[in-house]
C-alpha positions in Angstrom: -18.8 45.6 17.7 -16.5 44.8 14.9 -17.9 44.5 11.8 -17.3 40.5 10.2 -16.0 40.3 6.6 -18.7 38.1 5.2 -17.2 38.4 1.5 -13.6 37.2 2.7 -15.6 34.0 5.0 -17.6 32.9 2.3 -14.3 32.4 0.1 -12.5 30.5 2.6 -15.1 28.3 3.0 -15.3 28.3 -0.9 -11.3 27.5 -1.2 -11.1 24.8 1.3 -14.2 22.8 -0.6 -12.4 23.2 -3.8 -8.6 22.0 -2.1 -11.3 19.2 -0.6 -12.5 18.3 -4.2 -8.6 18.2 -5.5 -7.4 16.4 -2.7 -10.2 13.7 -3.5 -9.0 13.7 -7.3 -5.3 13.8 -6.3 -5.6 10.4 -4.4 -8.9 8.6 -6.3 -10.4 10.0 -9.4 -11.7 8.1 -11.9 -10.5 10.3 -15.2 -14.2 10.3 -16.1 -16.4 12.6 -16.4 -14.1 15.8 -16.4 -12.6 13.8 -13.2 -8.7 13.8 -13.2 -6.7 10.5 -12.9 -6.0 10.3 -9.5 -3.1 7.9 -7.9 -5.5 4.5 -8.1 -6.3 5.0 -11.3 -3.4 5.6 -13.0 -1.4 3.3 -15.3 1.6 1.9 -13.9 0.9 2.0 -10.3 1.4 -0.9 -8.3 -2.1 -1.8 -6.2 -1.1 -4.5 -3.9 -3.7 -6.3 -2.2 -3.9 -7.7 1.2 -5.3 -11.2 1.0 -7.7 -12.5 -1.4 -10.5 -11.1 0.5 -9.3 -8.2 2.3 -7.4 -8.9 5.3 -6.0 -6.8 7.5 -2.7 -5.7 7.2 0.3 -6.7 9.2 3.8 -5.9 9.5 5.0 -7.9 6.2 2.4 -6.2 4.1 3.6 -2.6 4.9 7.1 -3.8 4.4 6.1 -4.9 1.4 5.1 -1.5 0.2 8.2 0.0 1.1 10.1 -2.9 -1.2 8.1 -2.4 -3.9 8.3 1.2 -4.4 12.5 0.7 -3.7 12.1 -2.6 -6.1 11.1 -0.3 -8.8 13.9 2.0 -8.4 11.2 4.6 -7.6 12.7 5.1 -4.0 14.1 8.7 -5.0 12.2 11.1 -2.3 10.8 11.8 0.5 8.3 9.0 1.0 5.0 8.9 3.3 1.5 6.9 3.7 -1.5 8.4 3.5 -4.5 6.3 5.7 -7.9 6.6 6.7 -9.0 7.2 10.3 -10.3 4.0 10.4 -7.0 2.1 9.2 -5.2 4.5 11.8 -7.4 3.4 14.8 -6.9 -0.1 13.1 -2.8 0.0 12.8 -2.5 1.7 16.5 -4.3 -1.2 18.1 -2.1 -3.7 16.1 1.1 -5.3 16.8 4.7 -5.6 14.3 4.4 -9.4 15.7 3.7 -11.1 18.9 6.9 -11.0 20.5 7.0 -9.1 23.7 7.6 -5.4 24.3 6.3 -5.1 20.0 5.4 -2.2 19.0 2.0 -1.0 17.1 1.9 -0.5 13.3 1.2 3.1 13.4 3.6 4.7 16.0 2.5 7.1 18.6 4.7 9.3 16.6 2.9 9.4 13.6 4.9 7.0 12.0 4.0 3.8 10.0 7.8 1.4 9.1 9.7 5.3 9.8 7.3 7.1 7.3 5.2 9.8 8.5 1.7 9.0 8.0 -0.8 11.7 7.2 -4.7 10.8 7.9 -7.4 12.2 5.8 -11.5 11.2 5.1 -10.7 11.3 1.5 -9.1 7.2 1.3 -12.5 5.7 1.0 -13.1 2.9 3.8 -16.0 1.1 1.8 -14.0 -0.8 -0.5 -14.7 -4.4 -1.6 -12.0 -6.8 -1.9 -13.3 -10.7 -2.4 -16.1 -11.5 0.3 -15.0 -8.2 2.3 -17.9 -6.5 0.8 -17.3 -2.8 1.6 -15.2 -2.6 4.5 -11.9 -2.8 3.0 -9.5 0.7 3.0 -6.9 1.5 0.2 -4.1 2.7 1.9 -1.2 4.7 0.1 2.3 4.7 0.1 4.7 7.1 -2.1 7.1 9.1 -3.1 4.9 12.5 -3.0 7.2 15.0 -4.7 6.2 12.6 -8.0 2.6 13.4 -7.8 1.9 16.7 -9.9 -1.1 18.9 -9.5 -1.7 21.5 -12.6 -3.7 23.9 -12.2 -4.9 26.6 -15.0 -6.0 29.5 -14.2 -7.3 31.5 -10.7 -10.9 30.2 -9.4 -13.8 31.4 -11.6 -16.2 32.6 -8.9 -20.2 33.7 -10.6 -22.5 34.7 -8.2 -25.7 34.5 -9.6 -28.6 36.9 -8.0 -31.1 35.7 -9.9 -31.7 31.6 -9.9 -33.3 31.8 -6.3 -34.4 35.6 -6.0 -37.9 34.3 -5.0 -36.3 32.7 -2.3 -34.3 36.1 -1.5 -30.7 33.7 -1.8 -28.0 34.4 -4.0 -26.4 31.2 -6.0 -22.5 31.2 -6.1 -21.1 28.5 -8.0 -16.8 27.7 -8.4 -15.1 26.3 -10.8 -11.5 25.7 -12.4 -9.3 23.9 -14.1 -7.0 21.1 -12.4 -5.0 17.7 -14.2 -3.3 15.2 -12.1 0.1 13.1 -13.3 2.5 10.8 -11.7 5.9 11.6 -12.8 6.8 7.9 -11.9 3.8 5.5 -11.5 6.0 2.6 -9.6 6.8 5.7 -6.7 3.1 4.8 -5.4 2.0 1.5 -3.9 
């Protein structure tokens, strides 16, 4: 048998929650409550709504994206969506128009209007827009080179042996220091 590195298991595990937690600040935090401003929340970004009361998208409305991030002059790098699973499953079962031989929002590819399109949990599928009362998604589109993740610091790790030794556990708590900017707020729609 080959002995198992417990020590280097449980800090994988512990990394990937913490990439989790600024992946989820990255896109949506509030900039509350220690929370970094994350991409929604910023000042200056452009948060275009589909219908009044949540619609689904369609062709024009992705379009639309695209122009408004190039209508700001903030078309200056490598650009890409970032979508629920829900909005994928939603933009691979729907058609550019109804012409024949059209082809699906989201691409077989991977692509949404020639972006790539990367799918994560973290966009929130439980938003309410109107009378759409939490169902509606907030997809993204950007320029992602403009998004900037500071981080101070390595990962303070304290493992605590004595919070739960009735309960023969150890405690082991994470934490550091991370700020989120947009170098150019009008690159994200």
């Amino acid at each position: 048998q080959s002995s198992y590195d417990a020590n280097a298991f449980v800090m994988n595990d512990l990394t990937a929650v913490n990439a989790i937690g600024i992946d989820l600040a990255a896109l949506f935090g509030t900039g509350a409550s220690n929370q970094p401003t994350g991409i929604r929340s910023q000042t200056g970004v452009t948060l275009q709504t589909v219908g009044a009361n949540g619609a689904a998208a369609a062709w024009a409305d992705l379009v639309l994206a695209e122009t408004n991030v190039a209508d700001n002059n903030a078309d200056i790098g490598p650009m890409a969506w970032v979508v629920s699973p829900k909005v994928r499953g939603k933009w691979k079962g729907t058609l550019k128009s109804t012409t024949a031989g059209s082809m699906y929002l989201f691409g077989d590819d991977g692509m949404v209007n020639g972006y790539p399109a990367y799918v994560t949990k973290q966009v929130p599928d439980n938003i309410t827009q109107g009378t759409s009362t939490t169902v509606c998604s907030t997809p993204i589109f950007g320029v992602w080179d403009q998004l900037l993740v500071g981080q101070w610091g390595a990962t303070d790790v304290v493992v605590d042996p004595y919070t739960y030794a009735q309960q023969n556990m150890i405690q082991i708590v994470t934490s550091l220091m991370v700020d989120i900017n947009i170098r150019q707020p009008k690159a994200f729609n």
